[in-house]
CSV table of N, CA, C and O in Angstrom, one decimal:
chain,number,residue,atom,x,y,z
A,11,UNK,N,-37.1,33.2,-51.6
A,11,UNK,CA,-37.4,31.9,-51.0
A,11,UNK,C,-36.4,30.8,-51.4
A,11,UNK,O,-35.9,30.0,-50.6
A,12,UNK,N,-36.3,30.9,-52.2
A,12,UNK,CA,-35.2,29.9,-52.6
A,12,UNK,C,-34.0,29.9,-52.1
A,12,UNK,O,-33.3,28.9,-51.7
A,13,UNK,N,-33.6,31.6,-52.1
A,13,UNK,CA,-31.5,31.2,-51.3
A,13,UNK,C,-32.4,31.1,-49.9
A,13,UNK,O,-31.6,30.3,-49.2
A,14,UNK,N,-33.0,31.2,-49.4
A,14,UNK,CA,-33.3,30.6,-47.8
A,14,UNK,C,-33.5,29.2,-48.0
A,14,UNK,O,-33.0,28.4,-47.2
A,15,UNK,N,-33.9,28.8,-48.8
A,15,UNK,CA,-34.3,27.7,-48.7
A,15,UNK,C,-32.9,26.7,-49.3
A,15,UNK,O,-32.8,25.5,-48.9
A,16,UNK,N,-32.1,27.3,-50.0
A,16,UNK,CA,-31.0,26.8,-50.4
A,16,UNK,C,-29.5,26.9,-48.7
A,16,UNK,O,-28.5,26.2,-48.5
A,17,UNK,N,-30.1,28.1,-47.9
A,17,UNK,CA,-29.3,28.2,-46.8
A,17,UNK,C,-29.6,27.5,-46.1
A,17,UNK,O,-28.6,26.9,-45.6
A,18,UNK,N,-31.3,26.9,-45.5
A,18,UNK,CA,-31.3,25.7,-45.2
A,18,UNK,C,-30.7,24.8,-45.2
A,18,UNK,O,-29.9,24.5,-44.3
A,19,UNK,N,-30.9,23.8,-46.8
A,19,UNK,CA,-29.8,23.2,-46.8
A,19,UNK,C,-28.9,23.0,-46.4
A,19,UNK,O,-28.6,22.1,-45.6
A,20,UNK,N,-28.2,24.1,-47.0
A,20,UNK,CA,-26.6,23.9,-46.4
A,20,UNK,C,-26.3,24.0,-44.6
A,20,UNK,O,-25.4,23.4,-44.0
A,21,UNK,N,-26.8,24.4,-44.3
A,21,UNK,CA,-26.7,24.1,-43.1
A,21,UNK,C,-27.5,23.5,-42.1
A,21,UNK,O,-27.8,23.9,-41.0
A,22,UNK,N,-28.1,22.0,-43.0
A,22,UNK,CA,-28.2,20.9,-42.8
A,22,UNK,C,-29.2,20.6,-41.9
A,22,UNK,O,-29.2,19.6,-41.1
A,23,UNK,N,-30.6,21.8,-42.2
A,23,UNK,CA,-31.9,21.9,-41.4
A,23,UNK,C,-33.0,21.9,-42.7
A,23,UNK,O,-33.6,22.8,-43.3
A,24,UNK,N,-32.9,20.3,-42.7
A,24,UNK,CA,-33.9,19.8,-43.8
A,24,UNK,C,-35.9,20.1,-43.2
A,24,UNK,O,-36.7,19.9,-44.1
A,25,UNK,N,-36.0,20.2,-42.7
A,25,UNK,CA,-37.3,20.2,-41.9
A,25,UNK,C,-37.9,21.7,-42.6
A,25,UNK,O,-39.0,21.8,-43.1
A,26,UNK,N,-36.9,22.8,-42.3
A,26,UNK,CA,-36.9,24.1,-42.7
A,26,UNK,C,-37.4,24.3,-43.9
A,26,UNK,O,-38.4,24.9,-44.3
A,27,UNK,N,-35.8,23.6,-44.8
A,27,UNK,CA,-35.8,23.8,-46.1
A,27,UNK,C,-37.0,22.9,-47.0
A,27,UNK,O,-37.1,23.0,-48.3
A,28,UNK,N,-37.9,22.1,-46.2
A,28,UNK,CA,-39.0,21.4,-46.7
A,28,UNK,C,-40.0,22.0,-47.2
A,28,UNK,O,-40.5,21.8,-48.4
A,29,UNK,N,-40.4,23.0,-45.9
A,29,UNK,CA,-41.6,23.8,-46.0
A,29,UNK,C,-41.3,24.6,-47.2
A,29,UNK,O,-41.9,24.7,-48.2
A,30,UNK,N,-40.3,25.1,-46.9
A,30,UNK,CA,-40.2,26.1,-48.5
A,30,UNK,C,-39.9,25.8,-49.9
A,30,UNK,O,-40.2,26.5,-50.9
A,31,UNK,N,-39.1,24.3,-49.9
A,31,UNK,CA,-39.1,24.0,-51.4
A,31,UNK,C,-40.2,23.3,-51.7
A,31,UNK,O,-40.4,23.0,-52.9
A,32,UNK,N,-41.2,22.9,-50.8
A,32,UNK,CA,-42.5,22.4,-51.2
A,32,UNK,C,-43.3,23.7,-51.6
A,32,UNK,O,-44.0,23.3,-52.6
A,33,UNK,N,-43.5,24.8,-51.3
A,33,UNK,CA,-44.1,25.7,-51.6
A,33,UNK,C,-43.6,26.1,-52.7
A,33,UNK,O,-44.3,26.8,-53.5
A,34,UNK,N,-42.5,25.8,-52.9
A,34,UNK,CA,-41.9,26.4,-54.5
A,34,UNK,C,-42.1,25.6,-55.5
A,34,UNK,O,-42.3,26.0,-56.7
A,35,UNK,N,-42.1,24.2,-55.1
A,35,UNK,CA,-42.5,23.1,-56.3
A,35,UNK,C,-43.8,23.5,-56.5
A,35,UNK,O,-44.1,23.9,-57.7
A,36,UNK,N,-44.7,23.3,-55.7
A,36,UNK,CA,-46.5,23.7,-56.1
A,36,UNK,C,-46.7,25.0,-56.9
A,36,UNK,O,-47.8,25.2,-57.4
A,37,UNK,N,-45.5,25.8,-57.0
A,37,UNK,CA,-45.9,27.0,-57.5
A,37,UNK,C,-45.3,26.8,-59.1
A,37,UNK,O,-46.1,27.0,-60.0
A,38,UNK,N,-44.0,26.4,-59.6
A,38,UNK,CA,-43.6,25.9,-60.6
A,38,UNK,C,-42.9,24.6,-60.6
A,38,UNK,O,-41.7,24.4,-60.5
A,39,UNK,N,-43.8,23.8,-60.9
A,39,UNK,CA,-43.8,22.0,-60.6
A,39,UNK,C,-42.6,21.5,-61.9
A,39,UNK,O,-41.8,20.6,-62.0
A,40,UNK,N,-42.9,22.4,-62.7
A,40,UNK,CA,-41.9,22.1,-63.7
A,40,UNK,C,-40.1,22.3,-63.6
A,40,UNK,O,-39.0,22.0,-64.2
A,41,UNK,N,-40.6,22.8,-62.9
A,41,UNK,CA,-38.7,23.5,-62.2
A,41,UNK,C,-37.7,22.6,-62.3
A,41,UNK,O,-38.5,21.8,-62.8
A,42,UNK,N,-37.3,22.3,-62.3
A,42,UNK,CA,-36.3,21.1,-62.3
A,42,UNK,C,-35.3,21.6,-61.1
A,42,UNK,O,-34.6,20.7,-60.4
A,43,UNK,N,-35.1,22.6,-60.9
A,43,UNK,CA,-34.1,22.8,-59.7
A,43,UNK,C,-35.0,23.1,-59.0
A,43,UNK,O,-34.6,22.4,-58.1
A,44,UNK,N,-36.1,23.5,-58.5
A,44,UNK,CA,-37.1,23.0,-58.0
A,44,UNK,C,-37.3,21.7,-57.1
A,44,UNK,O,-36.9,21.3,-56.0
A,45,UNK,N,-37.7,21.3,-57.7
A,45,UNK,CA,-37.6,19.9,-57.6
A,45,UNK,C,-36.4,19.4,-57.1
A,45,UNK,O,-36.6,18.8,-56.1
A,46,UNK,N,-35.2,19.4,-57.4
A,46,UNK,CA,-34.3,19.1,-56.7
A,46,UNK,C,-34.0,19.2,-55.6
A,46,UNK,O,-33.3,18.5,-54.8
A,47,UNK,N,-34.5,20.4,-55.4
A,47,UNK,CA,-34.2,21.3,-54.0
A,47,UNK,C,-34.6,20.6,-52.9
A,47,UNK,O,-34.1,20.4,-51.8
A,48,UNK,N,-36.2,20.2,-53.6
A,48,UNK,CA,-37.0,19.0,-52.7
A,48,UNK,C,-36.5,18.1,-52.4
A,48,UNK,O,-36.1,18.0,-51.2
A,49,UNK,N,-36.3,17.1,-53.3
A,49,UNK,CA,-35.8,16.2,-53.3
A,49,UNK,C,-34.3,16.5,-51.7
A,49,UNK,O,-34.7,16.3,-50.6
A,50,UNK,N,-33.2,16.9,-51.9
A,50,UNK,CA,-32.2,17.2,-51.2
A,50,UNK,C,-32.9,17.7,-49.5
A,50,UNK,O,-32.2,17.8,-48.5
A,51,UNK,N,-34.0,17.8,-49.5
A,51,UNK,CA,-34.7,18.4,-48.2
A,51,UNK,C,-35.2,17.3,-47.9
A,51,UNK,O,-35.0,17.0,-46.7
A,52,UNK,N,-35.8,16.5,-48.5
A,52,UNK,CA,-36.8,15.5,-48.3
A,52,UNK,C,-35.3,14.1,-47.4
A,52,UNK,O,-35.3,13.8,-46.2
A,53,UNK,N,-34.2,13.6,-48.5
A,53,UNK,CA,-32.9,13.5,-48.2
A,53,UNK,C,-33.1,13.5,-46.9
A,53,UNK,O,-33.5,12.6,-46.2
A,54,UNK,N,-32.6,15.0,-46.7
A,54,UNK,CA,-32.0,15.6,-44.8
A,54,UNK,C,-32.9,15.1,-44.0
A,54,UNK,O,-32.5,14.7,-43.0
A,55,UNK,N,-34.4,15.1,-44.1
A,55,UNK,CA,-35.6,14.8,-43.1
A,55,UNK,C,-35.7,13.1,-43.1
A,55,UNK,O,-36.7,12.6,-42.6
A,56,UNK,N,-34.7,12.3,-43.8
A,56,UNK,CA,-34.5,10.8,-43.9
A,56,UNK,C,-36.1,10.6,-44.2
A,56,UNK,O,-36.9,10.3,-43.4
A,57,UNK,N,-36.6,10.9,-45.6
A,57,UNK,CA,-37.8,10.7,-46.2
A,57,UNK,C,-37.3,9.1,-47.0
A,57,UNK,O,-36.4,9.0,-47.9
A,58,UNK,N,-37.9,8.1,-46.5
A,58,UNK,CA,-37.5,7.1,-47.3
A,58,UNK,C,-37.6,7.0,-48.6
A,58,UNK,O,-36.9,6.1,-49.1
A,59,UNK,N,-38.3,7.6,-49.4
A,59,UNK,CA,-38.5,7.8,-51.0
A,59,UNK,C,-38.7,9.1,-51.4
A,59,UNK,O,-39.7,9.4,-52.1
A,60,UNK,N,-38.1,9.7,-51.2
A,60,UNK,CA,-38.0,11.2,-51.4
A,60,UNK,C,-38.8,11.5,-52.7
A,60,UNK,O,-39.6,12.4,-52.8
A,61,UNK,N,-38.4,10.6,-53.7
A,61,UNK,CA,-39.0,10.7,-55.2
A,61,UNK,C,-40.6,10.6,-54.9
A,61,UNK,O,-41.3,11.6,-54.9
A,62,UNK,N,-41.1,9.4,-54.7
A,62,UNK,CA,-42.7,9.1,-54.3
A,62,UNK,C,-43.1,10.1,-53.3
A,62,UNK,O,-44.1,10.7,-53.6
A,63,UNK,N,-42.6,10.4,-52.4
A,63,UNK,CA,-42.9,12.2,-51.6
A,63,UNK,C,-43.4,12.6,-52.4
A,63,UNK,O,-44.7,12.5,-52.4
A,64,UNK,N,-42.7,13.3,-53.7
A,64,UNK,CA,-42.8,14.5,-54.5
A,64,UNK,C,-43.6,13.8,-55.3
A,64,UNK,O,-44.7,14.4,-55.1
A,65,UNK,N,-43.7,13.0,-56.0
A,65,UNK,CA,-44.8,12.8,-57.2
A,65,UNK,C,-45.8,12.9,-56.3
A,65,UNK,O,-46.7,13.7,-56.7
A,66,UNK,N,-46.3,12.0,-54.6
A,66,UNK,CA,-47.5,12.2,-54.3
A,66,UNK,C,-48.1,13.7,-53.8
A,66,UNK,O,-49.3,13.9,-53.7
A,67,UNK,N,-47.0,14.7,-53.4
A,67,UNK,CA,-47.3,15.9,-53.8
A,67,UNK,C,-47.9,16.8,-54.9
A,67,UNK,O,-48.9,17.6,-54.8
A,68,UNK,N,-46.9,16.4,-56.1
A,68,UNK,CA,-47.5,16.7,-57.4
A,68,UNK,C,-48.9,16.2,-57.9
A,68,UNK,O,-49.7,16.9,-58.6
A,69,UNK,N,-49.3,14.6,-57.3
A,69,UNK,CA,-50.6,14.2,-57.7
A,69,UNK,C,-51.9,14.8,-56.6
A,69,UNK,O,-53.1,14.9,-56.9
A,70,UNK,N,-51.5,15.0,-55.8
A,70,UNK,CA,-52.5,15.7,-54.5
A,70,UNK,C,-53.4,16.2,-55.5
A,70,UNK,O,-54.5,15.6,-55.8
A,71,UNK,N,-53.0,17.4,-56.0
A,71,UNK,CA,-54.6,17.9,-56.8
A,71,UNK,C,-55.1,17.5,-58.2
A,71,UNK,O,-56.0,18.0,-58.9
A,72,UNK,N,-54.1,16.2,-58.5
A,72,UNK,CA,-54.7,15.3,-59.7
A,72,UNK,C,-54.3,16.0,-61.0
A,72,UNK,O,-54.5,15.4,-62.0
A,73,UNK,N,-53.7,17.3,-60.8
A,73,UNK,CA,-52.5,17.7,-62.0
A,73,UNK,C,-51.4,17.2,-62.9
A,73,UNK,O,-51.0,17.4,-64.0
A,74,UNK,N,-50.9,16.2,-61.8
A,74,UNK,CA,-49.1,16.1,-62.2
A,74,UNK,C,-49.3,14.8,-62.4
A,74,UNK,O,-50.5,14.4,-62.1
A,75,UNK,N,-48.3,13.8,-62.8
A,75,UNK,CA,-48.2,12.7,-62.6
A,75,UNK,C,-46.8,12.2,-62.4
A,75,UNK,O,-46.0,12.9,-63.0
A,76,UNK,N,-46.5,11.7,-62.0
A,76,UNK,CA,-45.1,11.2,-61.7
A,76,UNK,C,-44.0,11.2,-62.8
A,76,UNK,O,-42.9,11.6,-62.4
A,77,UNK,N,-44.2,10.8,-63.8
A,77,UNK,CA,-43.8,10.8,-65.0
A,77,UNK,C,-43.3,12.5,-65.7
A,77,UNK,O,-42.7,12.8,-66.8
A,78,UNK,N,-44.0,13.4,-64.7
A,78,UNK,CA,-43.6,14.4,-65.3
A,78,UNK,C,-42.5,15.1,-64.3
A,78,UNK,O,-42.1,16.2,-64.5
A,79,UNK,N,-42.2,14.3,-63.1
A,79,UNK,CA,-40.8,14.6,-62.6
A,79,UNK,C,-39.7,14.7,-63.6
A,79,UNK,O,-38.5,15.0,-63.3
């Protein structure tokens, strides 16, 4: 999932690469390239806070907190 999701990317079909680095962040939130991945997807899909995306992701099931990006 990830080199697809990293092929996305790179060829610059953020929408794609969304669905799958969100599914990867929820699975290991601590990831840090994880998380990046998102972040760079979120980017391509012109997410105006890409950051607040993902923490309100991470907070959805009241686990994570922002702070632990």
């Amino acid at each position: 999932q990830e080199r697809l999701a990293d092929a996305y990317l790179h060829a610059g079909r953020g929408a794609e690469a969304r669905v799958i680095a969100e599914d990867l962040v929820m699975r290991a939130p601590w990831d840090e390239a994880r998380v990046a991945r998102l972040l760079r997807a979120l980017v391509l899909c012109d997410d105006p806070d890409p950051e607040q995306t993902v923490a309100n992701l991470l907070c959805s099931d009241g686990s994570f907190i922002r702070e632990d990006l």
